[in-house]
Amino acid sequence: MNSPLGELILYRTDDGRTEVHLRAAEGTVWMTQGEMAELFDTTKQNISLHVRRILEEGELAADSVVKFGLTTAADGKRYRTQLYRLELILAVGFRVRSPRGRQFRRWAGSALAEYLLKGFLLNDERLKDAERADYFKELLRRIRDIRSSEKRFYQTLRDLFKATSSDYDGTAQTAKAFFATIQNKLVYAVTGRTAAQLIVERADPDSATLGLTHWSGDRIRKSDALVSKNYLAQPELEQLNRLVTMFLDFAEDRAERRVEMRMSDWIAQTDRFLDFNERAILEGAGQVSHQQMATVIAERYRQFDEQRRSGDRIVSEQEVDEDLRQLEAEAKALIAAAPKRQD
């Protein structure tokens, strides 16, 4: 889960009575004073006292473990508040001397440390236990989606082909062209279109999402509009993710067995792989070049962004009008409620 202050990590106390969110950012985690009080089952005043003593005694430097950020309160408003870094949270935990403090220190030293280093944390035994609620399929879907992301797919293919191709050419242009060929064949196998053709056909500047079904962040950026995977319907996306994963397993197996090939052999192997899986095989480069697609998308994104900005201005003006009406109503209510002066 993401927030403006970083990714939120849920920590549940051993007694199951309390759940606390920690904000993961800058390779560590941060908490507010109130969250620390809830975590250690004590008062905010007690937390404040421990924090002040830790900083006054020079155990930690304030400029490295304290920062300011904005948090959203229950009333929906955002307030400026102090955030405390993991080192300070642990130092307070030592001084509180409660079971909660010991539990959190153990968790931070093992599970949290692994998560911050690797970016994931798995409970292997629970995933192996088929008798419990089974989230293993969900985990597989998410892994497949990660493996088929363009950056990850490109990096993996580059490393595999570098290790197995006797005529590997790692220059940027050649590598990108080779990757585009493989990518186009896989996208075509699922959709019947190359990546560029798919983007041109589905990018719609009049759509509220530009025709995209997936994108990163809160707002659609031009870079999102240039990724074919972002236009796929969910069934298509799952098919592509599964196909990419199978192809990478196939390629990794050949690499581990030291099967040496030429770059052109890899293109032929891709066709054989798709034919074995009863998928359509792309012949040639397709009807739309990458450069043609980029030119088309630049114009469509411009139109889309202009309409979005116009819509944002209208919404902003409506919010201002609503605020003014609310203020006027409150002013009239105050005047009506005020006692009238007797002459």
CSV table of C-alpha atoms in Angstrom, one decimal:
chain,number,residue,atom,x,y,z
A,1,MET,CA,0.0,0.0,0.0
A,2,ASN,CA,1.4,3.4,-1.0
A,3,SER,CA,1.1,6.8,0.7
A,4,PRO,CA,2.6,10.2,0.0
A,5,LEU,CA,5.1,9.5,2.8
A,6,GLY,CA,6.1,6.1,1.4
A,7,GLU,CA,4.9,2.5,1.3
A,8,LEU,CA,2.8,1.4,4.3
A,9,ILE,CA,3.9,-1.8,6.1
A,10,LEU,CA,1.4,-3.4,8.4
A,11,TYR,CA,2.7,-4.6,11.8
A,12,ARG,CA,0.4,-6.6,14.0
A,13,THR,CA,1.3,-7.1,17.7
A,14,ASP,CA,1.7,-10.7,19.0
A,15,ASP,CA,-1.4,-10.3,21.2
A,16,GLY,CA,-3.4,-9.4,18.1
A,17,ARG,CA,-4.9,-6.3,19.8
A,18,THR,CA,-3.1,-3.6,17.7
A,19,GLU,CA,-2.2,-3.1,14.1
A,20,VAL,CA,0.2,-0.3,13.3
A,21,HIS,CA,1.3,1.1,9.9
A,22,LEU,CA,5.0,1.9,9.4
A,23,ARG,CA,6.0,4.1,6.4
A,24,ALA,CA,8.8,2.6,4.4
A,25,ALA,CA,10.9,5.2,2.7
A,26,GLU,CA,14.6,5.9,2.2
A,27,GLY,CA,15.5,2.4,3.0
A,28,THR,CA,14.0,2.5,6.5
A,29,VAL,CA,10.7,3.1,8.2
A,30,TRP,CA,9.1,6.1,10.0
A,31,MET,CA,6.3,6.5,12.5
A,32,THR,CA,4.5,9.4,14.2
A,33,GLN,CA,4.5,9.9,18.0
A,34,GLY,CA,0.9,8.7,18.2
A,35,GLU,CA,1.7,5.5,16.3
A,36,MET,CA,4.7,4.9,18.5
A,37,ALA,CA,2.4,5.3,21.6
A,38,GLU,CA,0.0,2.8,20.1
A,39,LEU,CA,2.8,0.4,19.2
A,40,PHE,CA,4.3,0.3,22.7
A,41,ASP,CA,1.0,0.5,24.5
A,42,THR,CA,1.8,3.7,26.3
A,43,THR,CA,0.9,7.5,26.2
A,44,LYS,CA,2.1,10.1,23.8
A,45,GLN,CA,3.5,12.1,26.7
A,46,ASN,CA,5.7,9.1,27.7
A,47,ILE,CA,6.9,8.7,24.1
A,48,SER,CA,7.7,12.5,24.0
A,49,LEU,CA,9.6,12.2,27.2
A,50,HIS,CA,11.8,9.3,25.9
A,51,VAL,CA,12.4,11.0,22.6
A,52,ARG,CA,13.5,14.2,24.2
A,53,ARG,CA,15.9,12.4,26.6
A,54,ILE,CA,17.4,10.3,23.7
A,55,LEU,CA,18.1,13.4,21.7
A,56,GLU,CA,19.4,15.5,24.7
A,57,GLU,CA,21.8,12.7,25.8
A,58,GLY,CA,23.2,12.5,22.2
A,59,GLU,CA,22.3,8.9,21.7
A,60,LEU,CA,20.9,9.9,18.3
A,61,ALA,CA,21.1,13.1,16.3
A,62,ALA,CA,17.8,14.8,15.6
A,63,ASP,CA,18.6,15.7,12.0
A,64,SER,CA,19.1,12.1,11.1
A,65,VAL,CA,16.1,10.5,12.9
A,66,VAL,CA,13.4,13.2,12.9
A,67,LYS,CA,11.7,14.8,9.9
A,68,PHE,CA,8.5,16.5,9.1
A,69,GLY,CA,5.7,15.2,6.8
A,70,LEU,CA,2.0,15.5,6.2
A,71,THR,CA,-0.5,13.0,7.5
A,72,THR,CA,-4.2,12.8,6.9
A,73,ALA,CA,-6.4,12.9,10.0
A,74,ALA,CA,-9.8,11.4,10.5
A,75,ASP,CA,-11.5,14.7,9.4
A,76,GLY,CA,-9.8,14.3,6.0
A,77,LYS,CA,-7.5,17.3,6.5
A,78,ARG,CA,-3.8,17.0,6.2
A,79,TYR,CA,-1.6,18.2,9.1
A,80,ARG,CA,2.2,18.7,9.4
A,81,THR,CA,3.6,16.3,11.9
A,82,GLN,CA,7.0,14.9,13.1
A,83,LEU,CA,8.1,11.5,11.9
A,84,TYR,CA,10.6,9.3,13.7
A,85,ARG,CA,13.1,7.0,12.0
A,86,LEU,CA,13.5,3.3,12.8
A,87,GLU,CA,16.6,3.8,15.0
A,88,LEU,CA,14.7,6.2,17.2
A,89,ILE,CA,11.7,3.9,17.4
A,90,LEU,CA,13.9,1.1,18.5
A,91,ALA,CA,15.7,3.3,21.1
A,92,VAL,CA,12.3,4.3,22.5
A,93,GLY,CA,11.3,0.6,22.6
A,94,PHE,CA,14.3,-0.2,24.8
A,95,ARG,CA,13.3,2.5,27.3
A,96,VAL,CA,9.6,1.7,27.4
A,97,ARG,CA,10.6,-1.7,28.7
A,98,SER,CA,7.3,-3.4,27.8
A,99,PRO,CA,6.6,-6.8,26.1
A,100,ARG,CA,5.4,-4.8,23.1
A,101,GLY,CA,8.9,-3.2,22.8
A,102,ARG,CA,10.7,-6.6,22.9
A,103,GLN,CA,8.3,-8.1,20.3
A,104,PHE,CA,8.8,-5.2,17.9
A,105,ARG,CA,12.6,-5.3,18.3
A,106,ARG,CA,12.6,-9.0,17.4
A,107,TRP,CA,10.3,-8.4,14.4
A,108,ALA,CA,12.4,-5.4,13.2
A,109,GLY,CA,15.6,-7.4,13.4
A,110,SER,CA,14.3,-10.2,11.3
A,111,ALA,CA,11.2,-9.8,9.2
A,112,LEU,CA,11.4,-6.0,8.7
A,113,ALA,CA,15.2,-6.1,8.0
A,114,GLU,CA,14.6,-8.7,5.3
A,115,TYR,CA,11.8,-6.8,3.7
A,116,LEU,CA,13.7,-3.5,3.6
A,117,LEU,CA,16.7,-5.3,2.0
A,118,LYS,CA,14.9,-7.5,-0.5
A,119,GLY,CA,11.6,-5.7,-1.1
A,120,PHE,CA,9.5,-8.8,-0.2
A,121,LEU,CA,8.9,-11.1,2.7
A,122,LEU,CA,7.5,-14.7,2.4
A,123,ASN,CA,6.1,-17.1,5.0
A,124,ASP,CA,7.3,-20.2,3.2
A,125,GLU,CA,5.7,-22.7,5.6
A,126,ARG,CA,2.3,-21.0,5.4
A,127,LEU,CA,2.4,-20.9,1.6
A,128,LYS,CA,3.3,-24.7,1.6
A,129,ASP,CA,0.3,-25.5,3.8
A,130,ALA,CA,-2.5,-26.2,1.3
A,131,GLU,CA,-5.0,-26.6,4.2
A,132,ARG,CA,-5.0,-23.0,5.1
A,133,ALA,CA,-6.3,-20.0,3.0
A,134,ASP,CA,-4.5,-20.4,-0.3
A,135,TYR,CA,-2.9,-17.2,-1.6
A,136,PHE,CA,-0.3,-19.0,-3.6
A,137,LYS,CA,-2.0,-18.4,-6.9
A,138,GLU,CA,-2.2,-14.7,-6.2
A,139,LEU,CA,1.5,-14.8,-5.4
A,140,LEU,CA,2.2,-16.5,-8.7
A,141,ARG,CA,0.1,-14.0,-10.6
A,142,ARG,CA,2.0,-11.1,-9.1
A,143,ILE,CA,5.4,-12.7,-9.8
A,144,ARG,CA,4.4,-13.3,-13.4
A,145,ASP,CA,3.4,-9.7,-13.7
A,146,ILE,CA,6.7,-8.5,-12.3
A,147,ARG,CA,8.7,-10.8,-14.6
A,148,SER,CA,6.8,-9.6,-17.7
A,149,SER,CA,7.3,-5.9,-17.0
A,150,GLU,CA,9.3,-4.3,-19.8
A,151,LYS,CA,12.3,-3.3,-17.8
A,152,ARG,CA,12.6,-6.7,-16.0
A,153,PHE,CA,11.9,-8.6,-19.2
A,154,TYR,CA,14.5,-6.6,-21.2
A,155,GLN,CA,17.2,-7.0,-18.5
A,156,THR,CA,16.6,-10.8,-18.2
A,157,LEU,CA,16.7,-11.4,-21.9
A,158,ARG,CA,19.8,-9.3,-22.3
A,159,ASP,CA,21.6,-11.3,-19.6
A,160,LEU,CA,20.4,-14.7,-21.0
A,161,PHE,CA,21.3,-13.9,-24.6
A,162,LYS,CA,24.7,-12.5,-23.5
A,163,ALA,CA,25.5,-15.8,-21.8
A,164,THR,CA,24.3,-18.1,-24.6
A,165,SER,CA,24.7,-16.3,-27.9
A,166,SER,CA,28.1,-16.6,-29.7
A,167,ASP,CA,27.5,-13.5,-31.8
A,168,TYR,CA,25.8,-11.4,-29.1
A,169,ASP,CA,25.9,-7.6,-29.8
A,170,GLY,CA,25.3,-5.6,-26.7
A,171,THR,CA,25.2,-2.2,-28.3
A,172,ALA,CA,22.1,-0.3,-27.2
A,173,GLN,CA,20.4,-0.1,-30.6
A,174,THR,CA,21.0,-3.7,-31.5
A,175,ALA,CA,19.9,-5.0,-28.1
A,176,LYS,CA,16.8,-2.9,-28.2
A,177,ALA,CA,15.9,-4.0,-31.7
A,178,PHE,CA,16.4,-7.7,-30.7
A,179,PHE,CA,14.3,-7.3,-27.6
A,180,ALA,CA,11.5,-5.5,-29.6
A,181,THR,CA,11.5,-8.5,-32.0
A,182,ILE,CA,11.0,-11.0,-29.2
A,183,GLN,CA,8.5,-8.7,-27.4
A,184,ASN,CA,6.4,-8.2,-30.6
A,185,LYS,CA,6.2,-12.0,-31.2
A,186,LEU,CA,4.9,-12.6,-27.6
A,187,VAL,CA,2.4,-9.7,-27.7
A,188,TYR,CA,1.2,-10.8,-31.2
A,189,ALA,CA,0.8,-14.3,-29.9
A,190,VAL,CA,-1.8,-13.0,-27.4
A,191,THR,CA,-3.5,-10.1,-29.2
A,192,GLY,CA,-2.8,-10.7,-33.0
A,193,ARG,CA,-1.1,-7.3,-33.1
A,194,THR,CA,2.5,-6.0,-32.6
A,195,ALA,CA,3.2,-3.8,-29.6
A,196,ALA,CA,3.2,-0.6,-31.7
A,197,GLN,CA,0.0,-1.6,-33.6
A,198,LEU,CA,-1.8,-2.4,-30.4
A,199,ILE,CA,-0.9,1.0,-28.8
A,200,VAL,CA,-2.0,2.9,-31.9
A,201,GLU,CA,-5.3,1.0,-32.1
A,202,ARG,CA,-6.2,1.3,-28.4
A,203,ALA,CA,-4.9,4.8,-27.4
A,204,ASP,CA,-8.0,7.0,-27.3
A,205,PRO,CA,-7.5,10.7,-26.4
A,206,ASP,CA,-11.2,11.1,-25.6
A,207,SER,CA,-11.2,8.3,-23.0
A,208,ALA,CA,-10.8,9.2,-19.4
A,209,THR,CA,-7.8,6.9,-19.2
A,210,LEU,CA,-6.5,7.3,-22.8
A,211,GLY,CA,-7.6,3.8,-23.4
A,212,LEU,CA,-5.1,2.4,-20.8
A,213,THR,CA,-6.2,-0.3,-18.4
A,214,HIS,CA,-3.0,-0.1,-16.2
A,215,TRP,CA,-0.6,2.6,-15.3
A,216,SER,CA,1.8,3.5,-12.5
A,217,GLY,CA,1.2,6.3,-10.0
A,218,ASP,CA,-1.9,8.4,-9.6
A,219,ARG,CA,-1.9,10.1,-13.0
A,220,ILE,CA,-1.3,8.8,-16.5
A,221,ARG,CA,2.0,10.0,-17.9
A,222,LYS,CA,3.3,9.9,-21.5
A,223,SER,CA,5.7,7.1,-20.6
A,224,ASP,CA,2.7,5.0,-19.5
A,225,ALA,CA,1.1,5.5,-22.9
A,226,LEU,CA,4.1,4.0,-24.7
A,227,VAL,CA,3.9,0.6,-23.0
A,228,SER,CA,1.7,-2.0,-24.9
A,229,LYS,CA,1.1,-4.0,-21.7
A,230,ASN,CA,-0.8,-1.1,-20.2
A,231,TYR,CA,-3.5,-1.4,-22.8
A,232,LEU,CA,-4.3,-5.1,-22.3
A,233,ALA,CA,-7.6,-6.3,-20.8
A,234,GLN,CA,-7.2,-8.5,-17.7
A,235,PRO,CA,-7.6,-11.8,-19.6
A,236,GLU,CA,-5.0,-10.7,-22.2
A,237,LEU,CA,-2.6,-9.5,-19.5
A,238,GLU,CA,-2.8,-12.8,-17.6
A,239,GLN,CA,-2.1,-14.7,-20.9
A,240,LEU,CA,0.9,-12.5,-21.7
A,241,ASN,CA,2.3,-12.8,-18.2
A,242,ARG,CA,2.0,-16.6,-18.3
A,243,LEU,CA,3.5,-16.7,-21.8
A,244,VAL,CA,6.5,-14.5,-20.9
A,245,THR,CA,7.1,-16.5,-17.7
A,246,MET,CA,7.1,-19.8,-19.7
A,247,PHE,CA,9.5,-18.3,-22.3
A,248,LEU,CA,11.9,-17.0,-19.7
A,249,ASP,CA,11.9,-20.4,-18.0
A,250,PHE,CA,12.6,-22.0,-21.4
A,251,ALA,CA,15.4,-19.5,-22.1
A,252,GLU,CA,16.9,-19.9,-18.6
A,253,ASP,CA,16.9,-23.7,-19.0
A,254,ARG,CA,18.9,-23.4,-22.2
A,255,ALA,CA,21.3,-21.0,-20.6
A,256,GLU,CA,21.9,-23.2,-17.6
A,257,ARG,CA,22.6,-26.1,-20.0
A,258,ARG,CA,25.1,-23.9,-21.8
A,259,VAL,CA,23.3,-24.4,-25.2
A,260,GLU,CA,25.2,-22.0,-27.4
A,261,MET,CA,23.3,-20.3,-30.1
A,262,ARG,CA,23.4,-17.3,-32.5
A,263,MET,CA,21.1,-14.4,-32.2
A,264,SER,CA,19.1,-15.5,-35.3
A,265,ASP,CA,18.7,-18.9,-33.7
A,266,TRP,CA,16.9,-17.3,-30.8
A,267,ILE,CA,14.4,-15.8,-33.1
A,268,ALA,CA,13.7,-19.2,-34.6
A,269,GLN,CA,13.5,-20.8,-31.1
A,270,THR,CA,10.9,-18.2,-30.2
A,271,ASP,CA,8.8,-19.2,-33.1
A,272,ARG,CA,9.2,-22.9,-32.2
A,273,PHE,CA,8.2,-22.1,-28.6
A,274,LEU,CA,5.1,-20.3,-29.7
A,275,ASP,CA,4.2,-23.0,-32.2
A,276,PHE,CA,4.5,-25.7,-29.5
A,277,ASN,CA,2.1,-23.6,-27.4
A,278,GLU,CA,-0.3,-23.3,-30.3
A,279,ARG,CA,0.0,-19.6,-30.6
A,280,ALA,CA,0.0,-17.3,-33.6
A,281,ILE,CA,3.4,-16.5,-35.0
A,282,LEU,CA,4.3,-13.0,-36.2
A,283,GLU,CA,5.9,-12.9,-39.6
A,284,GLY,CA,7.9,-9.7,-40.4
A,285,ALA,CA,8.1,-6.5,-38.4
A,286,GLY,CA,4.4,-5.6,-38.4
A,287,GLN,CA,2.4,-2.8,-40.0
A,288,VAL,CA,3.4,0.1,-37.6
A,289,SER,CA,7.0,1.0,-36.6
A,290,HIS,CA,8.0,2.1,-33.2
A,291,GLN,CA,8.8,5.6,-34.5
A,292,GLN,CA,5.4,5.9,-36.1
A,293,MET,CA,3.7,4.8,-32.9
A,294,ALA,CA,5.7,7.3,-30.8
A,295,THR,CA,4.7,10.2,-33.2
A,296,VAL,CA,1.0,9.2,-33.0
A,297,ILE,CA,1.0,8.8,-29.2
A,298,ALA,CA,2.8,12.2,-28.7
A,299,GLU,CA,-0.2,13.9,-30.4
A,300,ARG,CA,-2.9,11.8,-28.8
A,301,TYR,CA,-1.3,12.3,-25.4
A,302,ARG,CA,-1.2,16.1,-26.0
A,303,GLN,CA,-5.0,16.1,-26.7
A,304,PHE,CA,-5.7,13.8,-23.8
A,305,ASP,CA,-3.6,16.0,-21.4
A,306,GLU,CA,-5.3,19.2,-22.6
A,307,GLN,CA,-8.7,17.7,-21.9
A,308,ARG,CA,-7.6,16.5,-18.5
A,309,ARG,CA,-6.2,19.9,-17.6
A,310,SER,CA,-9.5,21.5,-18.7
A,311,GLY,CA,-11.4,19.1,-16.6
A,312,ASP,CA,-9.2,19.7,-13.6
A,313,ARG,CA,-9.8,23.5,-13.9
A,314,ILE,CA,-13.5,23.0,-14.0
A,315,VAL,CA,-13.4,20.7,-10.9
A,316,SER,CA,-11.2,23.3,-9.1
A,317,GLU,CA,-13.6,26.1,-9.9
A,318,GLN,CA,-16.6,24.1,-8.7
A,319,GLU,CA,-14.8,23.3,-5.4
A,320,VAL,CA,-14.1,27.1,-4.9
A,321,ASP,CA,-17.7,27.9,-5.7
A,322,GLU,CA,-18.9,25.2,-3.2
A,323,ASP,CA,-16.5,26.6,-0.5
A,324,LEU,CA,-17.8,30.1,-1.0
A,325,ARG,CA,-21.4,28.9,-0.8
A,326,GLN,CA,-20.6,27.1,2.4
A,327,LEU,CA,-18.9,30.1,3.9
A,328,GLU,CA,-21.9,32.3,3.0
A,329,ALA,CA,-24.3,29.8,4.6
A,330,GLU,CA,-22.2,29.7,7.7
A,331,ALA,CA,-22.1,33.5,7.9
A,332,LYS,CA,-25.8,33.8,7.5
A,333,ALA,CA,-26.4,31.2,10.2
A,334,LEU,CA,-24.1,33.2,12.6
A,335,ILE,CA,-25.9,36.4,11.9
A,336,ALA,CA,-29.3,34.8,12.4
A,337,ALA,CA,-28.1,33.2,15.7
A,338,ALA,CA,-26.6,36.5,17.1
A,339,PRO,CA,-28.7,38.3,19.7
A,340,LYS,CA,-30.3,41.4,18.3
A,341,ARG,CA,-29.4,44.7,20.0
A,342,GLN,CA,-32.2,46.6,21.8
A,343,ASP,CA,-32.3,50.3,21.0
